[in-house]
Amino acid sequence: MSDPTVAPAPATMTKVGRRFLGRLAAQATSGVFLEIGPLFGSSTQEIAASRRREAPLHTIDTFAPAPWIERRLGRNLSRRAFDEYTSHIPGLVVHEGFAPDVVRDSWSEPIGFYFDDATHGDPGWSNNFDFFSRFFTEDAIVCGDDFAGGWPDIPRNVTRIAEDWGCELFVIGRVWAITRSRPERIATAVEETVPGLAGARLATQHDQDYGSRPAAAWSQGLHRRRPLTSFCFSGDPVADLRFTTYDSDGSPIGEYGAGEWVALDRAHGLVVSGPDCVGYQLCLAGLQRTENTKTFRAGSRFDLPEGSDIVAIRLEVVER
Ligand SMILES: C[S@@+](CC[C@H](N)C(=O)[O-])C[C@H]1O[C@@H](n2cnc3c(N)ncnc32)[C@H](O)[C@@H]1O
């Protein structure tokens, strides 16, 4: 439960990312909670309010002020500012210093929930993962923020770790999550985050490589460079959706409903029609980098920029 007398901390995460983080914390079933990089404690508040276990919530930050923090959030960081937003949280253990060094000689707790929003590039990101992963419980939920083209080490490392673990990778907003055991807990968190798409699935083909995810999570291939060959959506919430593909002259080349594979190999344009509360978002790989498009809603048309490939897709409930 959140405390209504405590103000929400200034936040850098998106609203949907925070909601997903909370639903993930609710699915933790072992060990302690560990968060790295709470800033003012917005993610700390979310984890604390959503967890169903009484296990301690450890959090690590330098609490060092920085020009970007004041510029973006109108206030600078300090341990005092963090305490203002979080001192009401039961079982909160605060480690002030640089992770993982600040706990390198003392950490011994099994970790059942790991959330990393601290160092966004290597070697810092991997230093944390390599140190703390030795303490992960067998069913730990491991997640973090900023699975995004602007932070290429995060998609690269997380995709490799998911492959090494042989597990599915889920991303909503920019929040990523993996687990080695009972991944249906993360699928539940996805559906609770976007209840309007509960039961909807999105299957994808990158040549011979098949993937399937809850439709509100990004498909396989996010922030990689393999062109998406085709996709197929299914389930009650999207039963009336239709996709039309267009060639480079703007002529329609295919129209597809639920359960049909939408072929993208010759497509230069895409339009979705049907319920105006459902839209889609794409991830494109261009010459320099990968990036996500805006959300396209019913009737609005996506045109593939020259030199880019569609590499991933997700569906979204859009506000009217
Ligand atoms: C992007 S902000 C986190 C945002 C926060 N999770 C939220 O919900 O608003 C990154 C934070 O990580 C901290 N940080 C970065 N690298 C760190 C490290 N290696 N150890 C401890 N804190 C770190 C910074 O001081 C900053 O507070």
mmCIF file of N, CA, C and O in Angstrom, residues 81-140:
data_model
loop_
_atom_site.group_PDB
_atom_site.id
_atom_site.type_symbol
_atom_site.label_atom_id
_atom_site.label_comp_id
_atom_site.label_asym_id
_atom_site.label_seq_id
_atom_site.Cartn_x
_atom_site.Cartn_y
_atom_site.Cartn_z
ATOM 1 N N ALA A 81 16.738 14.471 0.302
ATOM 2 C CA ALA A 81 15.582 14.507 -0.614
ATOM 3 C C ALA A 81 15.013 13.095 -0.788
ATOM 4 O O ALA A 81 13.791 12.894 -0.769
ATOM 5 N N PHE A 82 15.890 12.108 -0.941
ATOM 6 C CA PHE A 82 15.427 10.722 -1.094
ATOM 7 C C PHE A 82 14.653 10.282 0.150
ATOM 8 O O PHE A 82 13.570 9.685 0.046
ATOM 9 N N ASP A 83 15.186 10.601 1.334
ATOM 10 C CA ASP A 83 14.524 10.181 2.580
ATOM 11 C C ASP A 83 13.130 10.790 2.708
ATOM 12 O O ASP A 83 12.219 10.162 3.238
ATOM 13 N N GLU A 84 12.982 12.032 2.221
ATOM 14 C CA GLU A 84 11.665 12.691 2.283
ATOM 15 C C GLU A 84 10.568 11.841 1.633
ATOM 16 O O GLU A 84 9.442 11.810 2.085
ATOM 17 N N TYR A 85 10.944 11.180 0.519
ATOM 18 C CA TYR A 85 9.946 10.412 -0.234
ATOM 19 C C TYR A 85 9.858 8.949 0.191
ATOM 20 O O TYR A 85 8.949 8.237 -0.236
ATOM 21 N N THR A 86 10.803 8.497 1.014
ATOM 22 C CA THR A 86 10.864 7.040 1.230
ATOM 23 C C THR A 86 10.965 6.601 2.690
ATOM 24 O O THR A 86 10.913 5.402 2.963
ATOM 25 N N SER A 87 11.117 7.554 3.633
ATOM 26 C CA SER A 87 11.398 7.120 5.011
ATOM 27 C C SER A 87 10.212 6.381 5.634
ATOM 28 O O SER A 87 10.354 5.716 6.659
ATOM 29 N N HIS A 88 9.017 6.484 5.005
ATOM 30 C CA HIS A 88 7.839 5.788 5.539
ATOM 31 C C HIS A 88 7.829 4.297 5.142
ATOM 32 O O HIS A 88 6.978 3.551 5.607
ATOM 33 N N ILE A 89 8.743 3.872 4.290
ATOM 34 C CA ILE A 89 8.643 2.521 3.718
ATOM 35 C C ILE A 89 9.194 1.472 4.691
ATOM 36 O O ILE A 89 10.376 1.522 5.061
ATOM 37 N N PRO A 90 8.356 0.516 5.105
ATOM 38 C CA PRO A 90 8.843 -0.495 6.049
ATOM 39 C C PRO A 90 9.866 -1.418 5.382
ATOM 40 O O PRO A 90 9.710 -1.770 4.213
ATOM 41 N N GLY A 91 10.909 -1.759 6.131
ATOM 42 C CA GLY A 91 11.896 -2.730 5.641
ATOM 43 C C GLY A 91 12.825 -2.174 4.574
ATOM 44 O O GLY A 91 13.490 -2.951 3.892
ATOM 45 N N LEU A 92 12.880 -0.845 4.428
ATOM 46 C CA LEU A 92 13.774 -0.262 3.408
ATOM 47 C C LEU A 92 15.191 -0.169 3.973
ATOM 48 O O LEU A 92 15.407 0.388 5.056
ATOM 49 N N VAL A 93 16.160 -0.735 3.258
ATOM 50 C CA VAL A 93 17.564 -0.697 3.677
ATOM 51 C C VAL A 93 18.323 0.120 2.631
ATOM 52 O O VAL A 93 18.391 -0.282 1.465
ATOM 53 N N VAL A 94 18.837 1.276 3.040
ATOM 54 C CA VAL A 94 19.468 2.185 2.083
ATOM 55 C C VAL A 94 20.990 2.059 2.168
ATOM 56 O O VAL A 94 21.572 2.148 3.253
ATOM 57 N N HIS A 95 21.630 1.843 1.014
ATOM 58 C CA HIS A 95 23.097 1.782 0.938
ATOM 59 C C HIS A 95 23.534 3.004 0.139
ATOM 60 O O HIS A 95 23.196 3.118 -1.050
ATOM 61 N N GLU A 96 24.251 3.898 0.777
ATOM 62 C CA GLU A 96 24.667 5.127 0.092
ATOM 63 C C GLU A 96 26.078 4.945 -0.446
ATOM 64 O O GLU A 96 27.024 4.782 0.328
ATOM 65 N N GLY A 97 26.219 4.940 -1.777
ATOM 66 C CA GLY A 97 27.534 4.746 -2.378
ATOM 67 C C GLY A 97 27.389 4.185 -3.774
ATOM 68 O O GLY A 97 26.273 4.046 -4.306
ATOM 69 N N PHE A 98 28.511 3.850 -4.367
ATOM 70 C CA PHE A 98 28.548 3.410 -5.764
ATOM 71 C C PHE A 98 28.418 1.888 -5.823
ATOM 72 O O PHE A 98 29.169 1.163 -5.172
ATOM 73 N N ALA A 99 27.451 1.410 -6.614
ATOM 74 C CA ALA A 99 27.230 -0.035 -6.745
ATOM 75 C C ALA A 99 28.108 -0.592 -7.859
ATOM 76 O O ALA A 99 28.285 0.061 -8.889
ATOM 77 N N PRO A 100 28.635 -1.814 -7.710
ATOM 78 C CA PRO A 100 28.452 -2.702 -6.566
ATOM 79 C C PRO A 100 29.473 -2.504 -5.446
ATOM 80 O O PRO A 100 29.380 -3.160 -4.409
ATOM 81 N N ASP A 101 30.434 -1.548 -5.634
ATOM 82 C CA ASP A 101 31.553 -1.490 -4.673
ATOM 83 C C ASP A 101 31.103 -1.293 -3.231
ATOM 84 O O ASP A 101 31.685 -1.868 -2.312
ATOM 85 N N VAL A 102 30.041 -0.488 -3.038
ATOM 86 C CA VAL A 102 29.641 -0.142 -1.675
ATOM 87 C C VAL A 102 29.207 -1.370 -0.859
ATOM 88 O O VAL A 102 29.270 -1.347 0.376
ATOM 89 N N VAL A 103 28.802 -2.449 -1.540
ATOM 90 C CA VAL A 103 28.389 -3.653 -0.789
ATOM 91 C C VAL A 103 29.251 -4.870 -1.162
ATOM 92 O O VAL A 103 28.943 -5.985 -0.751
ATOM 93 N N ARG A 104 30.307 -4.625 -1.944
ATOM 94 C CA ARG A 104 31.099 -5.756 -2.461
ATOM 95 C C ARG A 104 31.583 -6.690 -1.350
ATOM 96 O O ARG A 104 31.566 -7.906 -1.494
ATOM 97 N N ASP A 105 31.982 -6.120 -0.203
ATOM 98 C CA ASP A 105 32.549 -6.963 0.863
ATOM 99 C C ASP A 105 31.521 -7.406 1.881
ATOM 100 O O ASP A 105 31.855 -8.146 2.815
ATOM 101 N N SER A 106 30.272 -6.933 1.737
ATOM 102 C CA SER A 106 29.306 -7.242 2.798
ATOM 103 C C SER A 106 28.054 -7.960 2.305
ATOM 104 O O SER A 106 27.306 -8.528 3.086
ATOM 105 N N TRP A 107 27.802 -7.965 0.982
ATOM 106 C CA TRP A 107 26.510 -8.487 0.513
ATOM 107 C C TRP A 107 26.441 -10.003 0.665
ATOM 108 O O TRP A 107 27.361 -10.721 0.277
ATOM 109 N N SER A 108 25.320 -10.511 1.228
ATOM 110 C CA SER A 108 25.176 -11.970 1.349
ATOM 111 C C SER A 108 23.737 -12.422 1.121
ATOM 112 O O SER A 108 23.450 -13.611 1.176
ATOM 113 N N GLU A 109 22.812 -11.475 0.853
ATOM 114 C CA GLU A 109 21.386 -11.815 0.782
ATOM 115 C C GLU A 109 21.023 -12.483 -0.541
ATOM 116 O O GLU A 109 21.429 -12.010 -1.609
ATOM 117 N N PRO A 110 20.198 -13.541 -0.510
ATOM 118 C CA PRO A 110 19.647 -14.055 -1.766
ATOM 119 C C PRO A 110 18.676 -13.018 -2.352
ATOM 120 O O PRO A 110 17.870 -12.434 -1.625
ATOM 121 N N ILE A 111 18.775 -12.785 -3.664
ATOM 122 C CA ILE A 111 17.972 -11.723 -4.312
ATOM 123 C C ILE A 111 16.876 -12.386 -5.153
ATOM 124 O O ILE A 111 17.170 -13.118 -6.100
ATOM 125 N N GLY A 112 15.624 -12.097 -4.827
ATOM 126 C CA GLY A 112 14.500 -12.665 -5.593
ATOM 127 C C GLY A 112 13.868 -11.653 -6.533
ATOM 128 O O GLY A 112 13.014 -11.997 -7.363
ATOM 129 N N PHE A 113 14.287 -10.382 -6.392
ATOM 130 C CA PHE A 113 13.790 -9.325 -7.281
ATOM 131 C C PHE A 113 14.917 -8.318 -7.454
ATOM 132 O O PHE A 113 15.406 -7.744 -6.479
ATOM 133 N N TYR A 114 15.344 -8.111 -8.705
ATOM 134 C CA TYR A 114 16.464 -7.210 -9.005
ATOM 135 C C TYR A 114 15.990 -6.189 -10.009
ATOM 136 O O TYR A 114 15.487 -6.555 -11.079
ATOM 137 N N PHE A 115 16.103 -4.899 -9.680
ATOM 138 C CA PHE A 115 15.723 -3.833 -10.614
ATOM 139 C C PHE A 115 16.906 -2.883 -10.755
ATOM 140 O O PHE A 115 17.354 -2.296 -9.771
ATOM 141 N N ASP A 116 17.420 -2.733 -11.984
ATOM 142 C CA ASP A 116 18.592 -1.896 -12.224
ATOM 143 C C ASP A 116 18.209 -0.692 -13.085
ATOM 144 O O ASP A 116 17.793 -0.849 -14.235
ATOM 145 N N ASP A 117 18.336 0.497 -12.484
ATOM 146 C CA ASP A 117 18.147 1.739 -13.246
ATOM 147 C C ASP A 117 19.313 2.669 -12.935
ATOM 148 O O ASP A 117 19.151 3.873 -12.844
ATOM 149 N N ALA A 118 20.515 2.078 -12.723
ATOM 150 C CA ALA A 118 21.672 2.879 -12.309
ATOM 151 C C ALA A 118 22.562 3.181 -13.512
ATOM 152 O O ALA A 118 22.172 3.950 -14.385
ATOM 153 N N THR A 119 23.722 2.541 -13.601
ATOM 154 C CA THR A 119 24.656 2.836 -14.691
ATOM 155 C C THR A 119 24.115 2.253 -15.994
ATOM 156 O O THR A 119 23.826 1.069 -16.058
ATOM 157 N N HIS A 120 23.977 3.107 -17.027
ATOM 158 C CA HIS A 120 23.290 2.670 -18.247
ATOM 159 C C HIS A 120 24.231 2.164 -19.339
ATOM 160 O O HIS A 120 23.782 1.816 -20.428
ATOM 161 N N GLY A 121 25.543 2.178 -19.089
ATOM 162 C CA GLY A 121 26.480 1.686 -20.105
ATOM 163 C C GLY A 121 27.529 0.809 -19.447
ATOM 164 O O GLY A 121 27.680 0.800 -18.214
ATOM 165 N N ASP A 122 28.247 0.086 -20.279
ATOM 166 C CA ASP A 122 29.330 -0.761 -19.764
ATOM 167 C C ASP A 122 30.610 0.043 -19.597
ATOM 168 O O ASP A 122 30.797 1.035 -20.305
ATOM 169 N N PRO A 123 31.502 -0.311 -18.660
ATOM 170 C CA PRO A 123 31.480 -1.544 -17.871
ATOM 171 C C PRO A 123 30.552 -1.512 -16.648
ATOM 172 O O PRO A 123 30.327 -2.552 -16.026
ATOM 173 N N GLY A 124 29.975 -0.332 -16.294
ATOM 174 C CA GLY A 124 29.206 -0.217 -15.055
ATOM 175 C C GLY A 124 28.000 -1.149 -14.993
ATOM 176 O O GLY A 124 27.733 -1.788 -13.975
ATOM 177 N N TRP A 125 27.234 -1.224 -16.114
ATOM 178 C CA TRP A 125 26.027 -2.053 -16.108
ATOM 179 C C TRP A 125 26.391 -3.516 -15.819
ATOM 180 O O TRP A 125 25.795 -4.166 -14.960
ATOM 181 N N SER A 126 27.424 -4.007 -16.541
ATOM 182 C CA SER A 126 27.807 -5.418 -16.376
ATOM 183 C C SER A 126 28.481 -5.668 -15.034
ATOM 184 O O SER A 126 28.349 -6.763 -14.469
ATOM 185 N N ASN A 127 29.193 -4.666 -14.505
ATOM 186 C CA ASN A 127 29.788 -4.848 -13.167
ATOM 187 C C ASN A 127 28.705 -5.162 -12.153
ATOM 188 O O ASN A 127 28.858 -6.044 -11.303
ATOM 189 N N ASN A 128 27.590 -4.441 -12.240
ATOM 190 C CA ASN A 128 26.490 -4.704 -11.311
ATOM 191 C C ASN A 128 25.866 -6.072 -11.571
ATOM 192 O O ASN A 128 25.668 -6.858 -10.639
ATOM 193 N N PHE A 129 25.556 -6.342 -12.842
ATOM 194 C CA PHE A 129 24.895 -7.622 -13.142
ATOM 195 C C PHE A 129 25.792 -8.793 -12.726
ATOM 196 O O PHE A 129 25.343 -9.745 -12.082
ATOM 197 N N ASP A 130 27.081 -8.712 -13.067
ATOM 198 C CA ASP A 130 27.986 -9.836 -12.784
ATOM 199 C C ASP A 130 28.133 -10.047 -11.277
ATOM 200 O O ASP A 130 28.204 -11.180 -10.809
ATOM 201 N N PHE A 131 28.170 -8.948 -10.528
ATOM 202 C CA PHE A 131 28.313 -9.107 -9.073
ATOM 203 C C PHE A 131 27.027 -9.663 -8.460
ATOM 204 O O PHE A 131 27.044 -10.678 -7.752
ATOM 205 N N PHE A 132 25.882 -9.023 -8.754
ATOM 206 C CA PHE A 132 24.648 -9.400 -8.042
ATOM 207 C C PHE A 132 24.028 -10.700 -8.556
ATOM 208 O O PHE A 132 23.314 -11.373 -7.817
ATOM 209 N N SER A 133 24.291 -11.068 -9.821
ATOM 210 C CA SER A 133 23.632 -12.272 -10.355
ATOM 211 C C SER A 133 24.068 -13.534 -9.610
ATOM 212 O O SER A 133 23.343 -14.524 -9.600
ATOM 213 N N ARG A 134 25.228 -13.481 -8.945
ATOM 214 C CA ARG A 134 25.663 -14.643 -8.139
ATOM 215 C C ARG A 134 24.708 -14.892 -6.983
ATOM 216 O O ARG A 134 24.677 -15.974 -6.409
ATOM 217 N N PHE A 135 23.939 -13.876 -6.609
ATOM 218 C CA PHE A 135 23.047 -14.006 -5.453
ATOM 219 C C PHE A 135 21.593 -14.220 -5.867
ATOM 220 O O PHE A 135 20.718 -14.287 -5.014
ATOM 221 N N PHE A 136 21.308 -14.282 -7.192
ATOM 222 C CA PHE A 136 19.915 -14.451 -7.632
ATOM 223 C C PHE A 136 19.377 -15.805 -7.172
ATOM 224 O O PHE A 136 20.066 -16.833 -7.310
ATOM 225 N N THR A 137 18.152 -15.810 -6.673
ATOM 226 C CA THR A 137 17.502 -17.079 -6.364
ATOM 227 C C THR A 137 17.121 -17.745 -7.690
ATOM 228 O O THR A 137 17.110 -17.094 -8.745
ATOM 229 N N GLU A 138 16.758 -19.000 -7.611
ATOM 230 C CA GLU A 138 16.467 -19.774 -8.827
ATOM 231 C C GLU A 138 15.273 -19.174 -9.594
ATOM 232 O O GLU A 138 15.230 -19.225 -10.817
ATOM 233 N N ASP A 139 14.333 -18.536 -8.880
ATOM 234 C CA ASP A 139 13.164 -17.962 -9.572
ATOM 235 C C ASP A 139 13.154 -16.422 -9.499
ATOM 236 O O ASP A 139 12.095 -15.798 -9.590
ATOM 237 N N ALA A 140 14.348 -15.818 -9.364
ATOM 238 C CA ALA A 140 14.419 -14.349 -9.268
ATOM 239 C C ALA A 140 13.795 -13.698 -10.497
ATOM 240 O O ALA A 140 13.968 -14.168 -11.630
#
